[in-house]
C-alpha cells in the first residue's frame, strides 16, 4: 500500500500533506527526532514516529522503511537518494521531484554549496516559502501519489 513518509522536523507543508492523505485515505507517517513539536493529524491512518535524537536518525528510519510503493517528502538530498534507491518516489516541500535521472546532479550541487559555504563564498540560503510553492507542492504531491497508486495496481 502506498504510504506517505514525511521528514517532518522542518516540513512547512504538513497541513497540505494531511489534506491529501485524508482525501485519498492513505497511510501517513510523520518521522521526527522530537527537536520540534510535531503533532499527528486526527486521521485514522496517520502516525507519528519519534526517533532518538541525533543527526540523521529520522533520515535513517525513513530510508530503512521506504518501499517502492511509497512517496517520501523531504528536502534532504542524501535522504532523497536513499529513498530513490529503494524505488520510492520523492518530492520536496516546494514540489520538486527527485528522480534517478536528476539525483546525481542534486547531490553534486549540494556538495558544491557545502564547499562554497566552507570557504565563505556562499552566504545565501533557500528562498522562503511562497504561496506559489505551496500550490506547486500540492500539484506535485497529487501527481506523484497518483502515479504510485497506478503502479501499485499494475503490480498487484
Short mmCIF file of C-alpha atoms in Angstrom, two decimals:
data_model
loop_
_atom_site.label_atom_id
_atom_site.label_comp_id
_atom_site.label_asym_id
_atom_site.label_seq_id
_atom_site.Cartn_x
_atom_site.Cartn_y
_atom_site.Cartn_z
CA UNK A 1 0.00 0.00 0.00
CA UNK A 2 1.25 3.46 -0.85
CA UNK A 3 2.29 5.34 2.28
CA UNK A 4 3.32 8.97 2.53
CA UNK A 5 6.53 9.24 4.57
CA UNK A 6 7.36 12.73 5.82
CA UNK A 7 10.67 14.06 7.07
CA UNK A 8 8.61 16.12 9.50
CA UNK A 9 11.05 18.19 11.55
CA UNK A 10 11.42 21.02 9.06
CA UNK A 11 8.42 20.38 6.83
CA UNK A 12 6.40 23.57 6.19
CA UNK A 13 3.63 21.81 4.24
CA UNK A 14 2.29 19.34 6.79
CA UNK A 15 -1.28 20.69 6.56
CA UNK A 16 -1.27 20.21 2.79
CA UNK A 17 0.01 16.65 3.22
CA UNK A 18 -2.72 15.91 5.76
CA UNK A 19 -5.40 17.05 3.31
CA UNK A 20 -4.09 14.82 0.51
CA UNK A 21 -3.70 11.81 2.82
CA UNK A 22 -7.25 12.30 4.12
CA UNK A 23 -8.75 12.78 0.66
CA UNK A 24 -7.09 9.63 -0.69
CA UNK A 25 -7.37 7.65 2.58
CA UNK A 26 -3.63 6.89 2.58
CA UNK A 27 -1.38 5.89 5.45
CA UNK A 28 0.78 8.78 6.60
CA UNK A 29 3.91 8.56 8.73
CA UNK A 30 5.49 11.68 10.19
CA UNK A 31 9.06 11.00 11.30
CA UNK A 32 10.77 13.34 13.75
CA UNK A 33 13.62 13.35 16.23
CA UNK A 34 11.48 15.37 18.61
CA UNK A 35 13.57 18.54 18.29
CA UNK A 36 10.49 20.47 17.14
CA UNK A 37 6.95 19.79 18.27
CA UNK A 38 5.04 17.80 15.67
CA UNK A 39 1.51 16.60 16.31
CA UNK A 40 -0.02 13.98 14.08
CA UNK A 41 -3.29 14.93 12.45
CA UNK A 42 -6.51 13.32 13.65
CA UNK A 43 -6.53 10.88 10.74
CA UNK A 44 -7.10 7.17 11.34
CA UNK A 45 -4.14 6.13 9.18
CA UNK A 46 -1.67 8.73 10.47
CA UNK A 47 1.06 8.01 12.94
CA UNK A 48 3.99 9.83 14.45
CA UNK A 49 7.37 8.13 14.74
CA UNK A 50 9.77 9.78 17.15
CA UNK A 51 13.33 8.54 16.72
CA UNK A 52 16.29 9.07 19.01
CA UNK A 53 17.86 12.50 18.87
CA UNK A 54 20.89 12.74 16.67
CA UNK A 55 21.97 13.59 13.19
CA UNK A 56 20.23 11.57 10.51
CA UNK A 57 18.19 9.32 12.86
CA UNK A 58 14.91 10.37 11.23
CA UNK A 59 16.51 10.01 7.80
CA UNK A 60 17.74 6.53 8.68
CA UNK A 61 14.26 5.46 9.79
CA UNK A 62 12.66 6.77 6.60
CA UNK A 63 15.29 5.21 4.33
CA UNK A 64 15.06 1.86 6.10
CA UNK A 65 11.26 1.76 5.92
CA UNK A 66 10.63 3.22 2.46
CA UNK A 67 9.31 0.86 -0.19
CA UNK A 68 8.84 1.10 -3.93
CA UNK A 69 5.17 1.99 -3.48
CA UNK A 70 5.81 4.91 -1.09
CA UNK A 71 6.04 8.66 -1.53
CA UNK A 72 8.66 10.42 0.60
CA UNK A 73 8.60 14.13 1.31
CA UNK A 74 11.95 15.66 2.19
CA UNK A 75 14.28 18.47 1.20
CA UNK A 76 17.26 16.37 2.34
CA UNK A 77 19.06 15.36 -0.84
CA UNK A 78 21.05 12.41 0.61
CA UNK A 79 17.82 11.04 2.11
CA UNK A 80 16.12 11.50 -1.27
CA UNK A 81 18.89 9.46 -2.89
CA UNK A 82 18.47 6.68 -0.33
CA UNK A 83 14.71 6.58 -0.87
CA UNK A 84 15.13 6.51 -4.63
CA UNK A 85 17.44 3.50 -4.22
CA UNK A 86 14.51 1.71 -2.59
CA UNK A 87 12.28 2.64 -5.53
CA UNK A 88 10.21 5.23 -3.65
CA UNK A 89 9.09 8.48 -5.20
CA UNK A 90 10.47 11.67 -3.61
CA UNK A 91 9.39 15.30 -3.65
CA UNK A 92 10.49 18.36 -1.72
CA UNK A 93 8.21 20.68 0.21
CA UNK A 94 8.41 23.09 -2.75
CA UNK A 95 7.20 20.47 -5.23
CA UNK A 96 10.47 19.49 -6.87
CA UNK A 97 10.57 15.80 -7.71
CA UNK A 98 13.82 13.92 -7.29
CA UNK A 99 14.28 11.10 -9.78
CA UNK A 100 17.06 8.66 -10.64
CA UNK A 101 17.81 10.96 -13.59
CA UNK A 102 18.35 14.12 -11.54
CA UNK A 103 19.54 12.97 -8.11
CA UNK A 104 23.21 12.81 -9.17
CA UNK A 105 23.30 16.46 -10.16
CA UNK A 106 21.38 17.39 -6.99
CA UNK A 107 23.98 15.60 -4.86
CA UNK A 108 26.80 17.30 -6.76
CA UNK A 109 25.14 20.71 -6.34
CA UNK A 110 24.73 20.06 -2.62
CA UNK A 111 28.40 19.23 -2.30
CA UNK A 112 29.38 22.36 -4.25
CA UNK A 113 27.16 24.50 -1.99
CA UNK A 114 28.73 22.92 1.10
CA UNK A 115 32.20 23.71 -0.22
CA UNK A 116 31.26 27.31 -1.04
CA UNK A 117 29.83 27.77 2.48
CA UNK A 118 33.05 26.39 3.98
CA UNK A 119 35.17 28.94 2.15
CA UNK A 120 32.71 31.76 2.88
CA UNK A 121 31.69 32.33 -0.72
CA UNK A 122 28.01 31.49 -0.36
CA UNK A 123 26.08 33.42 2.26
CA UNK A 124 22.55 32.95 0.89
CA UNK A 125 20.05 30.32 1.87
CA UNK A 126 16.91 28.98 0.30
CA UNK A 127 14.12 31.40 -0.53
CA UNK A 128 11.22 31.43 1.95
CA UNK A 129 8.04 29.52 1.12
CA UNK A 130 5.61 31.41 -1.09
CA UNK A 131 2.00 30.60 -1.95
CA UNK A 132 3.17 29.51 -5.42
CA UNK A 133 5.48 26.98 -3.74
CA UNK A 134 2.55 25.54 -1.77
CA UNK A 135 0.48 25.25 -4.95
CA UNK A 136 3.36 23.62 -6.80
CA UNK A 137 3.83 21.20 -3.89
CA UNK A 138 0.15 20.19 -3.82
CA UNK A 139 0.16 19.61 -7.58
CA UNK A 140 3.37 17.55 -7.39
CA UNK A 141 2.15 15.53 -4.41
CA UNK A 142 -1.11 14.69 -6.15
CA UNK A 143 0.69 13.71 -9.36
CA UNK A 144 3.32 11.58 -7.60
CA UNK A 145 0.84 9.85 -5.29
CA UNK A 146 -1.47 9.03 -8.19
CA UNK A 147 1.47 7.59 -10.15
CA UNK A 148 2.44 5.45 -7.14
CA UNK A 149 -1.14 4.21 -6.79
CA UNK A 150 -1.33 3.37 -10.53
CA UNK A 151 1.96 1.45 -10.33
CA UNK A 152 0.73 -0.42 -7.28
CA UNK A 153 -2.44 -1.52 -9.11
CA UNK A 154 -0.37 -2.54 -12.13
CA UNK A 155 1.89 -4.72 -9.97
CA UNK A 156 -0.94 -6.17 -7.89
#
